[in-house]
Structure formats: structure tokens, C-alpha cells
XYZ file of C-alpha atoms in Angstrom:
488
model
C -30.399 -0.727 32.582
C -30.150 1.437 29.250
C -26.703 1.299 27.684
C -26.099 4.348 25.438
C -23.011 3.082 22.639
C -21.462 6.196 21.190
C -19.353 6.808 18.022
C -16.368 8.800 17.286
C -16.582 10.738 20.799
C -14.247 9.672 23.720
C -15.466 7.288 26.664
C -15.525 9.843 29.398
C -17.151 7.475 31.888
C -16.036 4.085 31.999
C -17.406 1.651 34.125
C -20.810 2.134 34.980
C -21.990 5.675 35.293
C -23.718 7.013 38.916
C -26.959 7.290 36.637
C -27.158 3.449 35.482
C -25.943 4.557 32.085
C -23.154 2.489 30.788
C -21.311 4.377 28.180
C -18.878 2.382 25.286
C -17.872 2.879 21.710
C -18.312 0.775 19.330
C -16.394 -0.749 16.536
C -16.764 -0.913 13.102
C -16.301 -4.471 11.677
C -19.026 -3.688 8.738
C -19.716 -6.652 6.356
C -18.826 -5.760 2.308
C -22.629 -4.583 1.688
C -24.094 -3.606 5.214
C -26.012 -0.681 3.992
C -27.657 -2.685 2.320
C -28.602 -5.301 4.873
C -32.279 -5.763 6.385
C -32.823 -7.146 9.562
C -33.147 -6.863 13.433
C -31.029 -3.158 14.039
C -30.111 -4.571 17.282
C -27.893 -7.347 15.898
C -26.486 -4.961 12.992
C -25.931 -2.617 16.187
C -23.573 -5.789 17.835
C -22.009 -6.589 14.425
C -20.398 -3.528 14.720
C -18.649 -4.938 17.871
C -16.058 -6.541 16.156
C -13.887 -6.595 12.682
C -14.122 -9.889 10.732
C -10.760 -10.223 8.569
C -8.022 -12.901 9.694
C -4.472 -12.429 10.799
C -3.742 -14.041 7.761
C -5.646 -12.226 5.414
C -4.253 -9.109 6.612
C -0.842 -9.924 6.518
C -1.381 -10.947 3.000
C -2.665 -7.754 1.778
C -0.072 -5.913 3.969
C 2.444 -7.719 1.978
C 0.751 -7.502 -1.354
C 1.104 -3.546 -0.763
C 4.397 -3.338 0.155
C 5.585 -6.113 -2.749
C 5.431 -4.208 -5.926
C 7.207 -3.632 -9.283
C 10.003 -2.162 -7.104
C 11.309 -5.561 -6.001
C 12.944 -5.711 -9.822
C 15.202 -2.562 -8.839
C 17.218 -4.029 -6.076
C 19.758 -5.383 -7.696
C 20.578 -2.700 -9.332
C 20.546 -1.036 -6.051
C 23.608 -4.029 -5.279
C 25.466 -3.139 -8.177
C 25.424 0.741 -7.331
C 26.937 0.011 -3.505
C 28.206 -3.319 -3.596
C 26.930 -6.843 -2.203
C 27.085 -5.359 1.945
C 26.374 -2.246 1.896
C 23.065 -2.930 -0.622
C 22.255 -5.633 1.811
C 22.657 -3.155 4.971
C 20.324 -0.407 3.321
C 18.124 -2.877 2.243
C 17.303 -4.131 5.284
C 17.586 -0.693 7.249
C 15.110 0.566 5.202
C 13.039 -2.590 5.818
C 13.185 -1.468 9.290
C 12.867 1.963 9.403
C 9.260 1.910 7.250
C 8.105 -1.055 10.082
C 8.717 1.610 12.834
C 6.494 3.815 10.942
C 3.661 1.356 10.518
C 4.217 0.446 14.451
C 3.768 4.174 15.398
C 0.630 4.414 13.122
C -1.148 1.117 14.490
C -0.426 2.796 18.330
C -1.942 6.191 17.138
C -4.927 4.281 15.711
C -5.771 3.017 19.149
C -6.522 6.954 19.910
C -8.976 7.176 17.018
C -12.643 6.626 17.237
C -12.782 2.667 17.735
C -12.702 1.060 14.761
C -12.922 3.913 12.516
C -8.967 4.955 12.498
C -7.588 6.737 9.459
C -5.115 9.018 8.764
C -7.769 11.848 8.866
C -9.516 10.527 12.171
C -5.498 10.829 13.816
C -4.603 14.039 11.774
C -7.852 15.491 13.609
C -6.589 14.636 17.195
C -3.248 16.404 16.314
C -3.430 18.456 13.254
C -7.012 19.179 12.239
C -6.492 22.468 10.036
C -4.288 20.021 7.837
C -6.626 16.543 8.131
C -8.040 17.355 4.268
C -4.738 17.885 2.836
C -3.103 15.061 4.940
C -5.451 12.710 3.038
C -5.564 14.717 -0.720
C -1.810 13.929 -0.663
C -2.383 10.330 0.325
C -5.429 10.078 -2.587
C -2.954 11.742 -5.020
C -0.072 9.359 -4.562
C -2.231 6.132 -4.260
C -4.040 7.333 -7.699
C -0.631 7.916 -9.083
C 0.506 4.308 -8.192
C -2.479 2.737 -9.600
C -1.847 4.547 -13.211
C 1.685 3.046 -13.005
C 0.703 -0.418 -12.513
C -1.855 -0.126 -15.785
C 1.197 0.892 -17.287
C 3.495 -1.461 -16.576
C 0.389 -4.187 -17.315
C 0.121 -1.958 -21.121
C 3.929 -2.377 -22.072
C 4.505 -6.086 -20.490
C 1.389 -7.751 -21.967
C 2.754 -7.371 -25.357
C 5.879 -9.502 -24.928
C 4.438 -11.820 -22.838
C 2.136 -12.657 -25.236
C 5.026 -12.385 -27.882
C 7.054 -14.970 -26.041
C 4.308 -17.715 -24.707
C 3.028 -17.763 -28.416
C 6.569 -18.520 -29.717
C 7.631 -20.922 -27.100
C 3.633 -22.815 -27.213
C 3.720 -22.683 -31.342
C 7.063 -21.884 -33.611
C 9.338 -18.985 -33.786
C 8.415 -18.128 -36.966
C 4.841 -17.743 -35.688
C 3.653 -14.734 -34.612
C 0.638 -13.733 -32.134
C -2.457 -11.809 -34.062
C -1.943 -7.661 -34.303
C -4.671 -7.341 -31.596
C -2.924 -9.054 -28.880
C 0.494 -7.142 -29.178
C -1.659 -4.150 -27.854
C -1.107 -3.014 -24.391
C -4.436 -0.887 -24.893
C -6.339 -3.969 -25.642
C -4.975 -5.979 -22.357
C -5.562 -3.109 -19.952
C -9.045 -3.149 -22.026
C -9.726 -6.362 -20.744
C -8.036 -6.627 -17.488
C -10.134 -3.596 -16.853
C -13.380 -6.475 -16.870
C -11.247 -8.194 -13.799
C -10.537 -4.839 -12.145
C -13.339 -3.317 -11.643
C -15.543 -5.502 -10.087
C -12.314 -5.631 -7.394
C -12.118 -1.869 -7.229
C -15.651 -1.556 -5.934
C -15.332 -3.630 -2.628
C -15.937 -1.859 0.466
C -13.438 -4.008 3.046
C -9.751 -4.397 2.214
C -10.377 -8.097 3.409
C -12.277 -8.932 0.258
C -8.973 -8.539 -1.886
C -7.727 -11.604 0.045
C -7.631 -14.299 -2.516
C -6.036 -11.747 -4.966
C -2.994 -10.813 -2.903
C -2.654 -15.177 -1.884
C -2.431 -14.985 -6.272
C -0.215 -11.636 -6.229
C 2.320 -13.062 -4.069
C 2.275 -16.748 -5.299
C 3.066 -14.830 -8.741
C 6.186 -12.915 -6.141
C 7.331 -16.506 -4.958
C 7.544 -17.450 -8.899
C 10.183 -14.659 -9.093
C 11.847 -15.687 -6.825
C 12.441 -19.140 -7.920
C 13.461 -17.789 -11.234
C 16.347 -15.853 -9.855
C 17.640 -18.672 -7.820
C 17.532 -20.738 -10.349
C 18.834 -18.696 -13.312
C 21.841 -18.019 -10.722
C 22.816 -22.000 -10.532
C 21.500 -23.039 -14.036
C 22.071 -19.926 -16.326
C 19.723 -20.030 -19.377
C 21.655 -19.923 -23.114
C 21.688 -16.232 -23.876
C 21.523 -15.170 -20.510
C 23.639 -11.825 -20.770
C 27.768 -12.398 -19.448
C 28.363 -11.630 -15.680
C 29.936 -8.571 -15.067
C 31.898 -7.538 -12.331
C 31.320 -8.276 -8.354
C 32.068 -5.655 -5.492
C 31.409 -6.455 -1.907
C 31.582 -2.737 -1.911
C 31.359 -0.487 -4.938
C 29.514 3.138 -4.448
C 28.674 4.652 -7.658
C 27.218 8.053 -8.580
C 23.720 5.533 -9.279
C 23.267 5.118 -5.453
C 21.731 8.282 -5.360
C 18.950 7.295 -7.691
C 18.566 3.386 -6.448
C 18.770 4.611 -2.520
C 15.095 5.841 -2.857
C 13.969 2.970 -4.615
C 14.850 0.810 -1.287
C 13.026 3.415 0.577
C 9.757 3.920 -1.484
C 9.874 -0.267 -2.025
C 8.586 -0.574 1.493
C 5.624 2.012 0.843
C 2.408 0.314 2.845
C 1.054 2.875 5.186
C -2.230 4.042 3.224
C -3.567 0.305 4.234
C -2.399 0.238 7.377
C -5.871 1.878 9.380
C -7.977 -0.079 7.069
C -6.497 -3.089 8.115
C -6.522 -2.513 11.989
C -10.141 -1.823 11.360
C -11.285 -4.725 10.151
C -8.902 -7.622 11.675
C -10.537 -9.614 13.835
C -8.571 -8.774 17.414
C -6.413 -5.492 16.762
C -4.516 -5.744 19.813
C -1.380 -4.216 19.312
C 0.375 -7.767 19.468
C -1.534 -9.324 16.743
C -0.653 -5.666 14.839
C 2.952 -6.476 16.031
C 2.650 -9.453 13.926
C 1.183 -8.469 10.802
C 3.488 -5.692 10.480
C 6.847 -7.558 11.715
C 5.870 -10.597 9.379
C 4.456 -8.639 6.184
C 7.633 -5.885 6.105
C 9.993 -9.195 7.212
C 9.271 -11.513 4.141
C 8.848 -8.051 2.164
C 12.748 -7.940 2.865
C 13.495 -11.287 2.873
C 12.072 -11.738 -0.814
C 13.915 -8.157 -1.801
C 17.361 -9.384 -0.544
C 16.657 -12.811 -2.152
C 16.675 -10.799 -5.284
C 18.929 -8.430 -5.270
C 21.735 -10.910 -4.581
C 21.150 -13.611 -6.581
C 20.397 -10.957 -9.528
C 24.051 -8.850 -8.929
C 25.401 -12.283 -8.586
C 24.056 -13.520 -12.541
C 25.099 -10.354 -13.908
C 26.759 -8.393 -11.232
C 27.699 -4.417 -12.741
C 25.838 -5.445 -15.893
C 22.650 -5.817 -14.195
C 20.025 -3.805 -15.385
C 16.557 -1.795 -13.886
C 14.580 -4.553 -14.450
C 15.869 -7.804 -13.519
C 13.142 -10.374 -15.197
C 14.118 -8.518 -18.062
C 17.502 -9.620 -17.840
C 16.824 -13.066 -18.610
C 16.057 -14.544 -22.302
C 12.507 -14.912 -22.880
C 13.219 -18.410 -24.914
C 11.462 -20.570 -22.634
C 8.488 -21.132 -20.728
C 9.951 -21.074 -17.720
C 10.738 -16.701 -18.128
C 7.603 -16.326 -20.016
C 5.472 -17.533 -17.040
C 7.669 -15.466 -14.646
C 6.472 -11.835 -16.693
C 3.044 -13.155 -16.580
C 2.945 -13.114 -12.479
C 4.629 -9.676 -13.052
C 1.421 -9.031 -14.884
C -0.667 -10.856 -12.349
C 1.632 -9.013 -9.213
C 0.389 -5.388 -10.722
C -2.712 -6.785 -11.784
C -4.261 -7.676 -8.461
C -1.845 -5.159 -6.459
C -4.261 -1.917 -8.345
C -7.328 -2.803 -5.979
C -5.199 -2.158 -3.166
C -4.536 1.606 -4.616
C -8.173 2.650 -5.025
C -8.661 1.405 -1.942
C -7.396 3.750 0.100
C -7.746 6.607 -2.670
C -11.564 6.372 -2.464
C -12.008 6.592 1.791
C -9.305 9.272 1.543
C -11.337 11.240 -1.231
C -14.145 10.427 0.456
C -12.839 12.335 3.988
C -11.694 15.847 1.423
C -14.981 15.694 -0.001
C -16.833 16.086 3.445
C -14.322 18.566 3.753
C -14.722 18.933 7.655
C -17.090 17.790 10.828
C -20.076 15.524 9.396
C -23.103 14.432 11.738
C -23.339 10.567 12.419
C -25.171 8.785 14.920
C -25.278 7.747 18.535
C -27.566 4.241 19.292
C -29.108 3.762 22.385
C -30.077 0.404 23.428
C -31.949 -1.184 25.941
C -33.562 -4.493 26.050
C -36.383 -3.921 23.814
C -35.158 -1.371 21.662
C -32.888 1.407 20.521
C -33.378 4.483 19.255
C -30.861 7.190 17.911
C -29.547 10.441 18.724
C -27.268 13.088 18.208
C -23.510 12.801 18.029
C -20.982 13.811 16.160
C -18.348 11.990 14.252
C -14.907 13.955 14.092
C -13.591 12.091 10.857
C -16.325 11.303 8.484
C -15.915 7.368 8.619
C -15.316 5.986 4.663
C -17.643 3.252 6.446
C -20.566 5.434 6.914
C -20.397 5.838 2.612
C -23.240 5.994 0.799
C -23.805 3.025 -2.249
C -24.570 5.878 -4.494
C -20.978 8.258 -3.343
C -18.899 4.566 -3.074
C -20.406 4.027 -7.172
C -19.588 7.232 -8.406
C -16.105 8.099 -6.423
C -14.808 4.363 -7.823
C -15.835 4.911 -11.254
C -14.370 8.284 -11.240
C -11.150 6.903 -9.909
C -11.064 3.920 -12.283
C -12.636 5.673 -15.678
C -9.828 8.918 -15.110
C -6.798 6.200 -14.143
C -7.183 4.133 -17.045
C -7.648 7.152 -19.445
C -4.370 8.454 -18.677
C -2.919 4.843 -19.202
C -4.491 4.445 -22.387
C -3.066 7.013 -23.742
C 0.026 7.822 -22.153
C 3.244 5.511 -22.312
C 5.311 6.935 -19.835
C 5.091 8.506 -16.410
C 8.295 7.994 -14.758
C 9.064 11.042 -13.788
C 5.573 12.038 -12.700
C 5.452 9.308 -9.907
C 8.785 9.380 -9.408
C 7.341 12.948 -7.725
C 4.427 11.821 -6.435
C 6.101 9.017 -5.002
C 9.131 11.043 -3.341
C 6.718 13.282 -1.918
C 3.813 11.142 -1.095
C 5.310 7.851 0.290
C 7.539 9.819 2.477
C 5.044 11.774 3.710
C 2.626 8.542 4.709
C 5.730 6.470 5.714
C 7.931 8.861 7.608
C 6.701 12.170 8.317
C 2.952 11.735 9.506
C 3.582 9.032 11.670
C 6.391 10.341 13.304
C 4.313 13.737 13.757
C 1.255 12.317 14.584
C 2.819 9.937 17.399
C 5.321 12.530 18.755
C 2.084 15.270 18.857
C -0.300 13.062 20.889
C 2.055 11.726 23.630
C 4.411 15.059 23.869
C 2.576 15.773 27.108
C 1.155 12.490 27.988
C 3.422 11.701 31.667
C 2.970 8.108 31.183
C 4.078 7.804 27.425
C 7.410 6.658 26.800
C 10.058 9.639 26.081
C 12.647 7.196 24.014
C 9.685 6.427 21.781
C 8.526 9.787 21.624
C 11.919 11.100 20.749
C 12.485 8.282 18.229
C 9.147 9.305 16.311
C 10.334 13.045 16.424
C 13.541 11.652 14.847
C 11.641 9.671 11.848
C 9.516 12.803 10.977
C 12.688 14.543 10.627
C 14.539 11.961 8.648
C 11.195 11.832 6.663
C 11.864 15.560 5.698
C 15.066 14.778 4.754
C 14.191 11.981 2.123
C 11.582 14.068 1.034
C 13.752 16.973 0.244
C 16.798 14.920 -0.944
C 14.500 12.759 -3.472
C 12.370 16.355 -4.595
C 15.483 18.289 -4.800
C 17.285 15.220 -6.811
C 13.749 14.749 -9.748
C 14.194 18.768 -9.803
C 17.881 18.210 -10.951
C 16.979 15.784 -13.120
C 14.164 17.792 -14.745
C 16.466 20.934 -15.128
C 19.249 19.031 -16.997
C 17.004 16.606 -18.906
C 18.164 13.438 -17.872
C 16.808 10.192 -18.264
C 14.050 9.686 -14.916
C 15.278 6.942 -12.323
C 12.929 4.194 -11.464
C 9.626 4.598 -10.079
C 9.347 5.173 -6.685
C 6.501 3.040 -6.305
């Protein structure tokens, strides 16, 4: 019996066909360089059966995502609301970007197998839009990267500052070159760029086990600051169960944005091992859980140190006289650090989809037991795995060599992401998910309304964040006021 194995087209015979063809798609579980691979074609054929990352490993990078330099914000977000009602938003917003990530893994099931993206799902339900879908996605990931170079460029410099003081003397001071934040993100560039070039998310394991190891460190430092405050540690201010301020407006989005993971979403239900929508269940429940476990961890131990005194930036809060805080803005360092790969990531497969700029050709195998052969199909998304070495090279370097040009030489783009983030995490959190759920089971009689409903309802509230947070960055802009946070 021949078995023909099709990509990116639907299964419209299952079972065995009346002909003796057996028809089934195949999945992409693609090795980190398989265009590069020799071998029997048959067995790279099978490989393709399958993804290869773990549970673990994809929770891990899930939750490397989602943890960023946001976390330091939240208890300032406390002292603008009070002790309950931060703690309520907190974890509502926790919960509201899970059901986004929930809606996205059940829409990837409807993608090509294997090969899900938001351009494969904005195909099946928006297709004029599928290019700008993923420009806006490339855009805001790109932006996020930049800001972590930043915040590596200004933090290297006192960290350095304070571990050379607390190793050698006070009175001893570090040499001129290494109080440059040019010349760290210089040479943090060596570590990230060999990182920015792999192909599978799974690869950036081992740096997200470091990233959130450095997140844990935090952690302890706040706990432990609260029950053993360090000499110099700034006097506690006041404590409100509940305390709105006119600063709730600026900190609410930070809570939102904070939970921002849904560009690595698709990659990861490609390549996990079994995608079943349990073991998705899990890796979203557990990786947007501990997100908010380790958020409300900090945010009330912070309020309660320095309660309305508090500042944006809790590890900045405490004296940097010891080793103990000089290590803890290191893993901030290290957090960023290894949290960039994760950005050009999913900027390169989405620049790679606006590039082909619509339908691209691909391949459909036919195998029997001596041989295959291939034929003509067509692949509706342009699969980032179907990449050539020479467009992966020159799409990386461009994202890399253009991101850490503007960091070199610019010190501050707060309100620039603070834009791109308002706009572009709602829009991959929220909206599209909602939309893209709520178009592709509107007239499916077996779907579930409630659910379809409830995704209507998050594309709407979406809109709303996304005009509430534009609307409030256009205020600010107009009456030239200090930017809030990044909404990273």
C-alpha cells in the first residue's frame, strides 16, 4: 500500500481511502540543524512525526517569557491600590492572560500539524490581515529585546560598582572601562548571539533553568530583607489594605503586560513532545501559576519593607552594601540576559511569514516501502521551519546588529515600548486569541457556545486595554510627563 503524507492541507479522508491510499499529515518536530542533515529521507520523513522538547523544558521557557523586568513593578502596583485589591488584580490578570494562551493552544490544533503560528491561524480566519497580524507581533518582540539590552547597559555599571567595593575596599574603585554599559552589552553580545541563532525554542532550555534560578534569587532577597532589614534600607512608609491612588492607572497595565507570553506559545506546542491539549493544560496552568505566585511574593513582601515609599524598581530599593544585593542585580542582569533569545525568537519566524508575504509552495512526500518521491502541495502559512540557513543567517543578524545599535546609543526608550507594548501585547494576549477562537467555532454546532462567547468577551476587553493604555501614553506625550514603566 502507498501512503501519501501531506503538509499544511486538511485530512479530507481519514481512515483508509477506497483507493488503498492512506492520507495523514505530518508533524514538524525538526532537530536544531535538519537542513543540514544527510541521510536515509525516509527516516528524516518519520522524524517529522513527532516534536522532541520536554514538558519541562517548555514550561521553563514559558515561564522565562512571561518572568521579566516587570516583576520589579508590582509593588508599586500594591502601594497604588492597597495590599487586596493589588493582590486581586494581580492574580486576575494572571488569569485572564492563561485563558488567552488556552484559546491559542486549542486554535493551534486547527493549524497545519505541527506547523501552528499565529499566521498559519490568522489564515484560517483572517487571511487579508495574516502579514500584519505577525509585523505587529515582530515589532513588539524587537521592541522588547532593545529594552532588555538596555536595562543590561544601565545595570552593569553598578553592579560592577558594588561587587568591586564589597570584594576589595570602598575607597577602591572598578577601572573606567567596566563602568560602561556599552562595553557590557559589547560583550554580552559574544553570549547572545550564538543563542539568537537557534532554530528550536527548546535549545534555550538551560538558559531559562539559569534565568529563573537568577528569579528565585529575587525572591529570597525580598523575603529576607522583609524579616532582616539591611542598615540603610530606606524607612517603611505607610500600609493600606486598600489605598487607590491616581498611580493605579499607570501600574494597572504593568500587571497586565507582566503576563505577556503568547508570541512563544505555537512554537512551543510545536515542538513538545505530546501536545495534547492536557499536557498544554499543564504548561500553561503551571508556567502563568508560579509566574503569579513569584509576582505576589514580591509585591507584598516589597509594600510591606517600604509600603507607600516603595519605588519602580524594587531591587533598587535595597542598599547595595553587601554581597548579598549585589548578587541579586547580577541575576537581574542574567534574567534579561538569557530572557533576549526568547524575543528574536519569535521576531525572526514572524518576519520570516511578512517576508513571503502570502501563499509559498512546499512539499507533499509520498512513501511506500521502497521509496518516496515528492509532489505538489501547497503550504498556507509559509512554515519558519521550512527556513533556509542562508534567510535564518541574515534575518538574525539583521535583528541582532539593528537591536543592539539602537541600545548602544540610545539610553532611554520608555515611552517607545511603553507603545509598542500597550499595543502589541494586547493585541497577542487578548485580542487575536479571542478573535481567532470566537471566528473558527462561530458556526461549528459542536463547539462550545460559553467558550465561544467568553473568547468574544476577551477580544473585546482586549480592545479596551488597548485603547485605555494608547489613549493614557497619548496623554502622557501631550502634557510631557514623566513615561510609566515599561510594559514589557
Amino acid at each position: 500500500m502507498v501512503r501519501v503524507t501531506t503538509y499544511g492541507v486538511a485530512n479530507a479522508n481519514e481512515g483508509n481511502s477506497p483507493h488503498g491510499i492512506d492520507i495523514e499529515r505530518v508533524t514538524d518536530g525538526s532537530g536544531e540543524n535538519e537542513a543540514l542533515l544527510g541521510g536515509d529521507s525516509h527516516s528524516k520523513a518519520h522524524s517529522k512525526l513527532e516534536g522532541h522538547a520536554t514538558l519541562q523544558s517548555s514550561i521553563g521557557n514559558l515561564a522565562n517569557t512571561i518572568i521579566g523586568s516587570g516583576m520589579l513593578t508590582f509593588p508599586l502596583a500594591l502601594a497604588s491600590s492597597g495590599i487586596i485589591p493589588g493582590m486581586i488584580t494581580c492574580l486576575f490578570s494572571g488569569g485572564v492572560a492563561a485563558f488567552g494562551l488556552y484559546l491559542l493552544s486549542l486554535c493551534a490544533v486547527k493549524a497545519p500539524n505541527r506547523r501552528a503560528s499565529f499566521f498559519a491561524v490568522a489564515e484560517l480566519t483572517f487571511p487579508r490581515a495574516a502579514v500584519f497580524f505577525d509585523a505587529a507581533i515582530a515589532i513588539k518582540c524587537f521592541g522588547v529585546s532593545i529594552s532588555y539590552l538596555i536595562i543590561i547597559k544601565s545595570l552593569m555599571p553598578n553592579v560592577v560598582a558594588a561587587l568591586y567595593h564589597d570584594l576589595t575596599s570602598p575607597d577602591t574603585n572598578p577601572p573606567t572601562w567596566a563602568l560602561s554599559g556599552r562595553n557590557w552589552i559589547s560583550i554580552f553580545m559574544l553570549v547572545l548571539l550564538p543563542l539568537a541563532f537557534l532554530r528550536r525554542i527548546d535549545s534555550l532550555r538551560h538558559t531559562s533553568y539559569i534565568a529563573l534560578f537568577s528569579v528565585a534569587y529575587l525572591v529570597v532577597i525580598v523575603v529576607v530583607c522583609y524579616f532582616f532589614p539591611l542598615e540603610g534600607t530606606t524607612a517603611l512608609g505607610e500600609i493600606h489594605l486598600i489605598h487607590f491612588t491616581p498611580n493605579f492607572i499607570s501600574t494597572f497595565p504593568v500587571q497586565v503586560f507582566a503576563y505577556t507570553c503568547a508570541q512563544n506559545l505555537f512554537p512551543i506546542f510545536n515542538e513538545i513532545n505530546n501536545n495534547s491539549q492536557e499536557r498544554m493544560n499543564i504548561v500553561v496552568g503551571t508556567s502563568i501559576g508560579s509566574a503569579a505566585l513569584i509576582y505576589e511574593i514580591i509585591a507584598v513582601f516589597g509594600y510591606l519593607t517600604f509600603g507607600t515609599k516603595v519605588g519602580a524598581n524594587i531591587i533598587a530599593m535595597y542598599p547595595s552594601t553587601s554581597l548579598f544585593i549585589a548578587f541579586g542585580q547580577l541575576a537581574i542582569a542574567v534574567l534579561v540576559l538569557f530572557s533576549y533569545p526568547l524575543q528574536v525568537h519569535p521576531c525572526r519566524n514572524c518576519l520570516d511569514k511578512v517576508f513571503h508575504g502570502g501563499h509559498v509552495p512546499h512539499k507533499q512526500v509520498v512513501e511506500s516501502d521502497e521509496d518516496e518521491h515528492d509532489i505538489e502541495a501547497e503550504d498556507e502559512h509559509g512554515g519558519s521551519h521550512d527556513m533556509s540557513k542562508l534567510k535564518h543567517t541574515l534575518l538574525t543578524l539583521a535583528i541582532v546588529a539593528s537591536g543592539f545599535t539602537i541600545a548602544y546609543f540610545v539610553d532611554n526608550l520608555q515611552m517607545v515600548l511603553s507603545f509598542v507594548g500597550s499595543t502589541g501585547s494586547t493585541t497577542i494576549s487578548f485580542i487575536l486569541p479571542g478573535l481567532f477562537y470566537w471566528k473558527l467555532t462561530r458556526n461549528d454546532p459542536n463547539a462550545n457556545k460559553t467558550l465561544n462567547k467568553a473568547s468574544l468577551a476577551l477580544a473585546i476587553y482586549g480592545m479596551f486595554i488597548f485603547t485605555f493604555c494608547l489613549s493614557y501614553n497619548i496623554y502622557q506625550v501631550i502634557n510631557v510627563e514623566p513615561a510609566s514603566p515599561n510594559y514589557v
